[in-house]
C-alpha cells in the first residue's frame, strides 16, 4: 500500500487531515501527485450528507490536476513528470456498449467514481482528490495541455465536461447559437 495525506470527512461540516492508504500500482495504473482540486457543490452535498458512523470513510474531490509520479508496468501513454487531469470517473466495466462507445458515464454496471465508489478489483471504497496522491487507471487520466493553467483546469473536469460533452454530442460548434440556463458550475463554465 502507498501512504499519503488527505482530508477526510469528520462530520457534516468538517474535514480533518489524516493519513490515507492508496493501492499499490496495478499494471495499468498511474500515481498522480495532486496539485489542484476543485471544490464542487457535489462535494459539499456529500460532506453534508455524510454519516460519520458509517464504515466507509469520505474523502471528497473529483476534479483535479497534478503530475504523474509513478506508472504501472503496462502504461505506455504517460511518463513520470507528465501533467494530467482526472475527473469524476476512475473506472468502468469496459465491455458494455456504452463503455465501448467511449461513454463510460453511462456504463451499464455504473462507473466507479473518484470518491464514494467501489473499486472493481478489491472492493475498497474510493477516496477522492482532497489528498496529496491519487492512484488511477491510466485510461481515466487525461494529458493536461502545456498552455492550460492547472489550477484553472481542475474545475473543468466536472462542470466543464458536463457542459462540453452534450454540446459535442449535438454537434454544437463555431457559428452555433445556444442558450445557457443556470448559474454556478455548469452555467459559468458554459459561458
mmCIF file with all atom_site columns, C-alpha atoms in Angstrom:
data_model
loop_
_atom_site.group_PDB
_atom_site.id
_atom_site.type_symbol
_atom_site.label_atom_id
_atom_site.label_alt_id
_atom_site.label_comp_id
_atom_site.label_asym_id
_atom_site.label_entity_id
_atom_site.label_seq_id
_atom_site.pdbx_PDB_ins_code
_atom_site.Cartn_x
_atom_site.Cartn_y
_atom_site.Cartn_z
_atom_site.occupancy
_atom_site.B_iso_or_equiv
_atom_site.pdbx_formal_charge
_atom_site.auth_seq_id
_atom_site.auth_comp_id
_atom_site.auth_asym_id
_atom_site.auth_atom_id
_atom_site.pdbx_PDB_model_num
ATOM 1   C CA . UNK A 1 1   ? 0.000   0.000  0.000   1.00 0.00 ? 1   UNK A CA 1
ATOM 2   C CA . UNK A 1 2   ? 1.001   3.592  -0.578  1.00 0.00 ? 2   UNK A CA 1
ATOM 3   C CA . UNK A 1 3   ? 0.530   6.142  2.198   1.00 0.00 ? 3   UNK A CA 1
ATOM 4   C CA . UNK A 1 4   ? -0.436  9.758  1.574   1.00 0.00 ? 4   UNK A CA 1
ATOM 5   C CA . UNK A 1 5   ? -2.132  12.627 3.365   1.00 0.00 ? 5   UNK A CA 1
ATOM 6   C CA . UNK A 1 6   ? -5.699  13.719 2.722   1.00 0.00 ? 6   UNK A CA 1
ATOM 7   C CA . UNK A 1 7   ? -8.753  15.491 4.069   1.00 0.00 ? 7   UNK A CA 1
ATOM 8   C CA . UNK A 1 8   ? -11.446 13.138 5.354   1.00 0.00 ? 8   UNK A CA 1
ATOM 9   C CA . UNK A 1 9   ? -14.968 13.992 6.465   1.00 0.00 ? 9   UNK A CA 1
ATOM 10  C CA . UNK A 1 10  ? -15.232 14.356 10.226  1.00 0.00 ? 10  UNK A CA 1
ATOM 11  C CA . UNK A 1 11  ? -18.955 15.078 10.211  1.00 0.00 ? 11  UNK A CA 1
ATOM 12  C CA . UNK A 1 12  ? -21.387 17.016 8.041   1.00 0.00 ? 12  UNK A CA 1
ATOM 13  C CA . UNK A 1 13  ? -19.467 20.309 8.177   1.00 0.00 ? 13  UNK A CA 1
ATOM 14  C CA . UNK A 1 14  ? -15.848 19.403 8.873   1.00 0.00 ? 14  UNK A CA 1
ATOM 15  C CA . UNK A 1 15  ? -12.802 17.828 7.282   1.00 0.00 ? 15  UNK A CA 1
ATOM 16  C CA . UNK A 1 16  ? -9.774  16.568 9.174   1.00 0.00 ? 16  UNK A CA 1
ATOM 17  C CA . UNK A 1 17  ? -6.291  15.942 7.912   1.00 0.00 ? 17  UNK A CA 1
ATOM 18  C CA . UNK A 1 18  ? -5.455  12.255 8.025   1.00 0.00 ? 18  UNK A CA 1
ATOM 19  C CA . UNK A 1 19  ? -3.191  9.561  6.654   1.00 0.00 ? 19  UNK A CA 1
ATOM 20  C CA . UNK A 1 20  ? -4.695  7.635  3.713   1.00 0.00 ? 20  UNK A CA 1
ATOM 21  C CA . UNK A 1 21  ? -3.814  4.320  2.128   1.00 0.00 ? 21  UNK A CA 1
ATOM 22  C CA . UNK A 1 22  ? -3.685  4.138  -1.661  1.00 0.00 ? 22  UNK A CA 1
ATOM 23  C CA . UNK A 1 23  ? -3.363  0.861  -3.521  1.00 0.00 ? 23  UNK A CA 1
ATOM 24  C CA . UNK A 1 24  ? -0.046  -0.243 -4.927  1.00 0.00 ? 24  UNK A CA 1
ATOM 25  C CA . UNK A 1 25  ? 0.200   0.403  -8.650  1.00 0.00 ? 25  UNK A CA 1
ATOM 26  C CA . UNK A 1 26  ? -1.529  -2.164 -10.805 1.00 0.00 ? 26  UNK A CA 1
ATOM 27  C CA . UNK A 1 27  ? -0.106  -2.755 -14.300 1.00 0.00 ? 27  UNK A CA 1
ATOM 28  C CA . UNK A 1 28  ? -2.422  -0.119 -15.863 1.00 0.00 ? 28  UNK A CA 1
ATOM 29  C CA . UNK A 1 29  ? -2.282  2.462  -13.036 1.00 0.00 ? 29  UNK A CA 1
ATOM 30  C CA . UNK A 1 30  ? -0.586  5.792  -12.643 1.00 0.00 ? 30  UNK A CA 1
ATOM 31  C CA . UNK A 1 31  ? 0.144   7.615  -9.396  1.00 0.00 ? 31  UNK A CA 1
ATOM 32  C CA . UNK A 1 32  ? -0.670  11.322 -9.518  1.00 0.00 ? 32  UNK A CA 1
ATOM 33  C CA . UNK A 1 33  ? 0.630   13.975 -7.159  1.00 0.00 ? 33  UNK A CA 1
ATOM 34  C CA . UNK A 1 34  ? -2.485  16.104 -6.717  1.00 0.00 ? 34  UNK A CA 1
ATOM 35  C CA . UNK A 1 35  ? -1.590  19.777 -7.099  1.00 0.00 ? 35  UNK A CA 1
ATOM 36  C CA . UNK A 1 36  ? -5.043  21.349 -7.582  1.00 0.00 ? 36  UNK A CA 1
ATOM 37  C CA . UNK A 1 37  ? -8.506  20.036 -6.771  1.00 0.00 ? 37  UNK A CA 1
ATOM 38  C CA . UNK A 1 38  ? -11.710 21.910 -7.493  1.00 0.00 ? 38  UNK A CA 1
ATOM 39  C CA . UNK A 1 39  ? -14.454 22.321 -4.932  1.00 0.00 ? 39  UNK A CA 1
ATOM 40  C CA . UNK A 1 40  ? -17.721 21.172 -6.471  1.00 0.00 ? 40  UNK A CA 1
ATOM 41  C CA . UNK A 1 41  ? -21.158 21.588 -4.986  1.00 0.00 ? 41  UNK A CA 1
ATOM 42  C CA . UNK A 1 42  ? -21.416 17.779 -5.196  1.00 0.00 ? 42  UNK A CA 1
ATOM 43  C CA . UNK A 1 43  ? -18.511 17.578 -2.727  1.00 0.00 ? 43  UNK A CA 1
ATOM 44  C CA . UNK A 1 44  ? -20.412 19.819 -0.334  1.00 0.00 ? 44  UNK A CA 1
ATOM 45  C CA . UNK A 1 45  ? -23.584 17.728 -0.725  1.00 0.00 ? 45  UNK A CA 1
ATOM 46  C CA . UNK A 1 46  ? -21.613 14.549 0.022   1.00 0.00 ? 46  UNK A CA 1
ATOM 47  C CA . UNK A 1 47  ? -19.998 16.158 3.061   1.00 0.00 ? 47  UNK A CA 1
ATOM 48  C CA . UNK A 1 48  ? -23.314 17.440 4.420   1.00 0.00 ? 48  UNK A CA 1
ATOM 49  C CA . UNK A 1 49  ? -24.944 14.027 3.919   1.00 0.00 ? 49  UNK A CA 1
ATOM 50  C CA . UNK A 1 50  ? -22.023 12.118 5.446   1.00 0.00 ? 50  UNK A CA 1
ATOM 51  C CA . UNK A 1 51  ? -22.800 9.978  8.459   1.00 0.00 ? 51  UNK A CA 1
ATOM 52  C CA . UNK A 1 52  ? -19.590 9.569  10.439  1.00 0.00 ? 52  UNK A CA 1
ATOM 53  C CA . UNK A 1 53  ? -20.932 6.335  11.901  1.00 0.00 ? 53  UNK A CA 1
ATOM 54  C CA . UNK A 1 54  ? -20.769 4.549  8.548   1.00 0.00 ? 54  UNK A CA 1
ATOM 55  C CA . UNK A 1 55  ? -17.858 2.217  7.972   1.00 0.00 ? 55  UNK A CA 1
ATOM 56  C CA . UNK A 1 56  ? -16.723 3.860  4.729   1.00 0.00 ? 56  UNK A CA 1
ATOM 57  C CA . UNK A 1 57  ? -14.607 7.000  5.011   1.00 0.00 ? 57  UNK A CA 1
ATOM 58  C CA . UNK A 1 58  ? -15.369 10.004 2.818   1.00 0.00 ? 58  UNK A CA 1
ATOM 59  C CA . UNK A 1 59  ? -12.565 11.913 1.133   1.00 0.00 ? 59  UNK A CA 1
ATOM 60  C CA . UNK A 1 60  ? -14.200 14.265 -1.400  1.00 0.00 ? 60  UNK A CA 1
ATOM 61  C CA . UNK A 1 61  ? -12.664 15.726 -4.545  1.00 0.00 ? 61  UNK A CA 1
ATOM 62  C CA . UNK A 1 62  ? -13.438 14.572 -8.074  1.00 0.00 ? 62  UNK A CA 1
ATOM 63  C CA . UNK A 1 63  ? -11.867 17.199 -10.327 1.00 0.00 ? 63  UNK A CA 1
ATOM 64  C CA . UNK A 1 64  ? -8.126  17.545 -10.011 1.00 0.00 ? 64  UNK A CA 1
ATOM 65  C CA . UNK A 1 65  ? -4.875  18.117 -11.826 1.00 0.00 ? 65  UNK A CA 1
ATOM 66  C CA . UNK A 1 66  ? -1.376  17.031 -10.972 1.00 0.00 ? 66  UNK A CA 1
ATOM 67  C CA . UNK A 1 67  ? 1.827   15.363 -12.061 1.00 0.00 ? 67  UNK A CA 1
ATOM 68  C CA . UNK A 1 68  ? 2.451   11.661 -12.709 1.00 0.00 ? 68  UNK A CA 1
ATOM 69  C CA . UNK A 1 69  ? 4.850   10.292 -10.075 1.00 0.00 ? 69  UNK A CA 1
ATOM 70  C CA . UNK A 1 70  ? 4.682   6.591  -10.914 1.00 0.00 ? 70  UNK A CA 1
ATOM 71  C CA . UNK A 1 71  ? 3.430   4.273  -13.652 1.00 0.00 ? 71  UNK A CA 1
ATOM 72  C CA . UNK A 1 72  ? 2.392   0.627  -13.803 1.00 0.00 ? 72  UNK A CA 1
ATOM 73  C CA . UNK A 1 73  ? 4.421   -1.739 -15.977 1.00 0.00 ? 73  UNK A CA 1
ATOM 74  C CA . UNK A 1 74  ? 1.840   -1.746 -18.834 1.00 0.00 ? 74  UNK A CA 1
ATOM 75  C CA . UNK A 1 75  ? 1.343   2.036  -19.040 1.00 0.00 ? 75  UNK A CA 1
ATOM 76  C CA . UNK A 1 76  ? 2.527   3.484  -22.351 1.00 0.00 ? 76  UNK A CA 1
ATOM 77  C CA . UNK A 1 77  ? 0.542   6.733  -22.622 1.00 0.00 ? 77  UNK A CA 1
ATOM 78  C CA . UNK A 1 78  ? 2.098   8.532  -19.641 1.00 0.00 ? 78  UNK A CA 1
ATOM 79  C CA . UNK A 1 79  ? 5.545   9.026  -18.179 1.00 0.00 ? 79  UNK A CA 1
ATOM 80  C CA . UNK A 1 80  ? 6.697   10.231 -14.801 1.00 0.00 ? 80  UNK A CA 1
ATOM 81  C CA . UNK A 1 81  ? 6.564   14.036 -14.854 1.00 0.00 ? 81  UNK A CA 1
ATOM 82  C CA . UNK A 1 82  ? 3.585   14.323 -17.235 1.00 0.00 ? 82  UNK A CA 1
ATOM 83  C CA . UNK A 1 83  ? 0.853   16.776 -16.256 1.00 0.00 ? 83  UNK A CA 1
ATOM 84  C CA . UNK A 1 84  ? -2.589  15.171 -16.075 1.00 0.00 ? 84  UNK A CA 1
ATOM 85  C CA . UNK A 1 85  ? -6.207  15.865 -15.188 1.00 0.00 ? 85  UNK A CA 1
ATOM 86  C CA . UNK A 1 86  ? -8.666  13.432 -13.581 1.00 0.00 ? 86  UNK A CA 1
ATOM 87  C CA . UNK A 1 87  ? -12.438 13.760 -13.423 1.00 0.00 ? 87  UNK A CA 1
ATOM 88  C CA . UNK A 1 88  ? -15.346 12.079 -11.690 1.00 0.00 ? 88  UNK A CA 1
ATOM 89  C CA . UNK A 1 89  ? -14.989 8.614  -13.253 1.00 0.00 ? 89  UNK A CA 1
ATOM 90  C CA . UNK A 1 90  ? -11.965 6.425  -12.498 1.00 0.00 ? 90  UNK A CA 1
ATOM 91  C CA . UNK A 1 91  ? -13.121 3.045  -13.832 1.00 0.00 ? 91  UNK A CA 1
ATOM 92  C CA . UNK A 1 92  ? -15.961 1.252  -15.629 1.00 0.00 ? 92  UNK A CA 1
ATOM 93  C CA . UNK A 1 93  ? -16.787 -2.254 -16.804 1.00 0.00 ? 93  UNK A CA 1
ATOM 94  C CA . UNK A 1 94  ? -15.104 -1.506 -20.135 1.00 0.00 ? 94  UNK A CA 1
ATOM 95  C CA . UNK A 1 95  ? -17.165 -4.076 -22.024 1.00 0.00 ? 95  UNK A CA 1
ATOM 96  C CA . UNK A 1 96  ? -20.757 -2.833 -22.247 1.00 0.00 ? 96  UNK A CA 1
ATOM 97  C CA . UNK A 1 97  ? -21.952 -0.988 -25.358 1.00 0.00 ? 97  UNK A CA 1
ATOM 98  C CA . UNK A 1 98  ? -21.677 2.411  -23.675 1.00 0.00 ? 98  UNK A CA 1
ATOM 99  C CA . UNK A 1 99  ? -18.115 1.818  -22.455 1.00 0.00 ? 99  UNK A CA 1
ATOM 100 C CA . UNK A 1 100 ? -17.076 0.563  -25.880 1.00 0.00 ? 100 UNK A CA 1
ATOM 101 C CA . UNK A 1 101 ? -18.579 3.752  -27.380 1.00 0.00 ? 101 UNK A CA 1
ATOM 102 C CA . UNK A 1 102 ? -16.472 5.905  -25.029 1.00 0.00 ? 102 UNK A CA 1
ATOM 103 C CA . UNK A 1 103 ? -19.484 6.832  -22.905 1.00 0.00 ? 103 UNK A CA 1
ATOM 104 C CA . UNK A 1 104 ? -18.305 5.373  -19.594 1.00 0.00 ? 104 UNK A CA 1
ATOM 105 C CA . UNK A 1 105 ? -20.602 7.795  -17.758 1.00 0.00 ? 105 UNK A CA 1
ATOM 106 C CA . UNK A 1 106 ? -23.469 5.569  -18.993 1.00 0.00 ? 106 UNK A CA 1
ATOM 107 C CA . UNK A 1 107 ? -21.735 2.275  -18.092 1.00 0.00 ? 107 UNK A CA 1
ATOM 108 C CA . UNK A 1 108 ? -24.429 -0.396 -17.763 1.00 0.00 ? 108 UNK A CA 1
ATOM 109 C CA . UNK A 1 109 ? -22.947 -1.549 -14.446 1.00 0.00 ? 109 UNK A CA 1
ATOM 110 C CA . UNK A 1 110 ? -22.365 2.064  -13.289 1.00 0.00 ? 110 UNK A CA 1
ATOM 111 C CA . UNK A 1 111 ? -18.942 3.697  -13.419 1.00 0.00 ? 111 UNK A CA 1
ATOM 112 C CA . UNK A 1 112 ? -16.590 3.769  -10.455 1.00 0.00 ? 112 UNK A CA 1
ATOM 113 C CA . UNK A 1 113 ? -16.490 7.317  -9.132  1.00 0.00 ? 113 UNK A CA 1
ATOM 114 C CA . UNK A 1 114 ? -13.450 9.176  -7.844  1.00 0.00 ? 114 UNK A CA 1
ATOM 115 C CA . UNK A 1 115 ? -14.776 9.015  -4.307  1.00 0.00 ? 115 UNK A CA 1
ATOM 116 C CA . UNK A 1 116 ? -17.500 7.014  -2.625  1.00 0.00 ? 116 UNK A CA 1
ATOM 117 C CA . UNK A 1 117 ? -17.259 4.354  -5.318  1.00 0.00 ? 117 UNK A CA 1
ATOM 118 C CA . UNK A 1 118 ? -16.314 0.710  -5.032  1.00 0.00 ? 118 UNK A CA 1
ATOM 119 C CA . UNK A 1 119 ? -13.065 -0.469 -6.575  1.00 0.00 ? 119 UNK A CA 1
ATOM 120 C CA . UNK A 1 120 ? -13.899 -3.186 -9.118  1.00 0.00 ? 120 UNK A CA 1
ATOM 121 C CA . UNK A 1 121 ? -10.937 -5.368 -8.181  1.00 0.00 ? 121 UNK A CA 1
ATOM 122 C CA . UNK A 1 122 ? -10.507 -5.213 -4.418  1.00 0.00 ? 122 UNK A CA 1
ATOM 123 C CA . UNK A 1 123 ? -13.888 -3.853 -3.246  1.00 0.00 ? 123 UNK A CA 1
ATOM 124 C CA . UNK A 1 124 ? -12.374 -0.931 -1.328  1.00 0.00 ? 124 UNK A CA 1
ATOM 125 C CA . UNK A 1 125 ? -14.074 2.464  -1.178  1.00 0.00 ? 125 UNK A CA 1
ATOM 126 C CA . UNK A 1 126 ? -12.545 5.047  -3.500  1.00 0.00 ? 126 UNK A CA 1
ATOM 127 C CA . UNK A 1 127 ? -11.138 8.108  -1.721  1.00 0.00 ? 127 UNK A CA 1
ATOM 128 C CA . UNK A 1 128 ? -11.102 11.396 -3.617  1.00 0.00 ? 128 UNK A CA 1
ATOM 129 C CA . UNK A 1 129 ? -8.711  14.066 -4.690  1.00 0.00 ? 129 UNK A CA 1
ATOM 130 C CA . UNK A 1 130 ? -8.627  16.049 -1.445  1.00 0.00 ? 130 UNK A CA 1
ATOM 131 C CA . UNK A 1 131 ? -5.330  14.288 -0.933  1.00 0.00 ? 131 UNK A CA 1
ATOM 132 C CA . UNK A 1 132 ? -1.702  14.577 -1.897  1.00 0.00 ? 132 UNK A CA 1
ATOM 133 C CA . UNK A 1 133 ? -1.716  11.487 -4.127  1.00 0.00 ? 133 UNK A CA 1
ATOM 134 C CA . UNK A 1 134 ? -4.273  9.565  -6.165  1.00 0.00 ? 134 UNK A CA 1
ATOM 135 C CA . UNK A 1 135 ? -3.855  6.223  -7.955  1.00 0.00 ? 135 UNK A CA 1
ATOM 136 C CA . UNK A 1 136 ? -5.975  5.837  -11.093 1.00 0.00 ? 136 UNK A CA 1
ATOM 137 C CA . UNK A 1 137 ? -6.221  3.616  -14.178 1.00 0.00 ? 137 UNK A CA 1
ATOM 138 C CA . UNK A 1 138 ? -4.310  5.290  -16.980 1.00 0.00 ? 138 UNK A CA 1
ATOM 139 C CA . UNK A 1 139 ? -7.332  5.365  -19.312 1.00 0.00 ? 139 UNK A CA 1
ATOM 140 C CA . UNK A 1 140 ? -9.183  7.645  -16.870 1.00 0.00 ? 140 UNK A CA 1
ATOM 141 C CA . UNK A 1 141 ? -6.464  10.281 -16.700 1.00 0.00 ? 141 UNK A CA 1
ATOM 142 C CA . UNK A 1 142 ? -6.065  12.883 -19.419 1.00 0.00 ? 142 UNK A CA 1
ATOM 143 C CA . UNK A 1 143 ? -2.994  14.767 -20.602 1.00 0.00 ? 143 UNK A CA 1
ATOM 144 C CA . UNK A 1 144 ? -3.090  18.383 -19.477 1.00 0.00 ? 144 UNK A CA 1
ATOM 145 C CA . UNK A 1 145 ? -2.026  20.696 -22.343 1.00 0.00 ? 145 UNK A CA 1
ATOM 146 C CA . UNK A 1 146 ? 1.061   22.746 -21.533 1.00 0.00 ? 146 UNK A CA 1
ATOM 147 C CA . UNK A 1 147 ? -0.661  26.093 -22.120 1.00 0.00 ? 147 UNK A CA 1
ATOM 148 C CA . UNK A 1 148 ? -3.502  25.367 -19.704 1.00 0.00 ? 148 UNK A CA 1
ATOM 149 C CA . UNK A 1 149 ? -3.226  26.631 -16.123 1.00 0.00 ? 149 UNK A CA 1
ATOM 150 C CA . UNK A 1 150 ? -3.590  23.509 -13.925 1.00 0.00 ? 150 UNK A CA 1
ATOM 151 C CA . UNK A 1 151 ? -5.403  25.450 -11.180 1.00 0.00 ? 151 UNK A CA 1
ATOM 152 C CA . UNK A 1 152 ? -7.997  26.736 -13.653 1.00 0.00 ? 152 UNK A CA 1
ATOM 153 C CA . UNK A 1 153 ? -8.242  23.376 -15.423 1.00 0.00 ? 153 UNK A CA 1
ATOM 154 C CA . UNK A 1 154 ? -9.192  21.299 -12.366 1.00 0.00 ? 154 UNK A CA 1
ATOM 155 C CA . UNK A 1 155 ? -12.843 22.525 -12.272 1.00 0.00 ? 155 UNK A CA 1
ATOM 156 C CA . UNK A 1 156 ? -13.148 21.848 -15.991 1.00 0.00 ? 156 UNK A CA 1
ATOM 157 C CA . UNK A 1 157 ? -13.016 18.127 -15.203 1.00 0.00 ? 157 UNK A CA 1
ATOM 158 C CA . UNK A 1 158 ? -16.522 18.330 -13.737 1.00 0.00 ? 158 UNK A CA 1
ATOM 159 C CA . UNK A 1 159 ? -18.570 21.379 -14.673 1.00 0.00 ? 159 UNK A CA 1
ATOM 160 C CA . UNK A 1 160 ? -16.655 21.933 -17.896 1.00 0.00 ? 160 UNK A CA 1
ATOM 161 C CA . UNK A 1 161 ? -17.005 18.353 -19.110 1.00 0.00 ? 161 UNK A CA 1
ATOM 162 C CA . UNK A 1 162 ? -20.654 18.246 -18.041 1.00 0.00 ? 162 UNK A CA 1
ATOM 163 C CA . UNK A 1 163 ? -21.362 21.112 -20.429 1.00 0.00 ? 163 UNK A CA 1
ATOM 164 C CA . UNK A 1 164 ? -18.868 20.232 -23.171 1.00 0.00 ? 164 UNK A CA 1
ATOM 165 C CA . UNK A 1 165 ? -19.840 16.590 -23.741 1.00 0.00 ? 165 UNK A CA 1
ATOM 166 C CA . UNK A 1 166 ? -23.515 17.159 -24.636 1.00 0.00 ? 166 UNK A CA 1
ATOM 167 C CA . UNK A 1 167 ? -22.589 20.127 -26.841 1.00 0.00 ? 167 UNK A CA 1
ATOM 168 C CA . UNK A 1 168 ? -20.038 17.960 -28.641 1.00 0.00 ? 168 UNK A CA 1
ATOM 169 C CA . UNK A 1 169 ? -22.565 15.131 -28.992 1.00 0.00 ? 169 UNK A CA 1
ATOM 170 C CA . UNK A 1 170 ? -25.108 17.522 -30.525 1.00 0.00 ? 170 UNK A CA 1
ATOM 171 C CA . UNK A 1 171 ? -22.557 18.935 -32.968 1.00 0.00 ? 171 UNK A CA 1
ATOM 172 C CA . UNK A 1 172 ? -22.538 22.436 -31.492 1.00 0.00 ? 172 UNK A CA 1
ATOM 173 C CA . UNK A 1 173 ? -19.558 24.393 -32.780 1.00 0.00 ? 173 UNK A CA 1
ATOM 174 C CA . UNK A 1 174 ? -18.468 27.684 -34.296 1.00 0.00 ? 174 UNK A CA 1
ATOM 175 C CA . UNK A 1 175 ? -21.456 29.655 -35.545 1.00 0.00 ? 175 UNK A CA 1
ATOM 176 C CA . UNK A 1 176 ? -23.938 27.679 -33.424 1.00 0.00 ? 176 UNK A CA 1
ATOM 177 C CA . UNK A 1 177 ? -26.338 29.514 -31.174 1.00 0.00 ? 177 UNK A CA 1
ATOM 178 C CA . UNK A 1 178 ? -27.129 28.072 -27.768 1.00 0.00 ? 178 UNK A CA 1
ATOM 179 C CA . UNK A 1 179 ? -28.821 29.266 -24.622 1.00 0.00 ? 179 UNK A CA 1
ATOM 180 C CA . UNK A 1 180 ? -27.301 28.601 -21.219 1.00 0.00 ? 180 UNK A CA 1
ATOM 181 C CA . UNK A 1 181 ? -29.658 28.288 -18.289 1.00 0.00 ? 181 UNK A CA 1
ATOM 182 C CA . UNK A 1 182 ? -28.438 28.167 -14.728 1.00 0.00 ? 182 UNK A CA 1
ATOM 183 C CA . UNK A 1 183 ? -25.586 29.585 -12.796 1.00 0.00 ? 183 UNK A CA 1
ATOM 184 C CA . UNK A 1 184 ? -22.737 28.224 -10.802 1.00 0.00 ? 184 UNK A CA 1
ATOM 185 C CA . UNK A 1 185 ? -20.508 25.385 -12.027 1.00 0.00 ? 185 UNK A CA 1
ATOM 186 C CA . UNK A 1 186 ? -22.131 24.357 -15.272 1.00 0.00 ? 186 UNK A CA 1
ATOM 187 C CA . UNK A 1 187 ? -23.622 27.718 -16.201 1.00 0.00 ? 187 UNK A CA 1
ATOM 188 C CA . UNK A 1 188 ? -20.487 29.806 -15.808 1.00 0.00 ? 188 UNK A CA 1
ATOM 189 C CA . UNK A 1 189 ? -18.307 27.136 -17.430 1.00 0.00 ? 189 UNK A CA 1
ATOM 190 C CA . UNK A 1 190 ? -20.601 27.090 -20.455 1.00 0.00 ? 190 UNK A CA 1
ATOM 191 C CA . UNK A 1 191 ? -20.260 30.827 -20.926 1.00 0.00 ? 191 UNK A CA 1
#
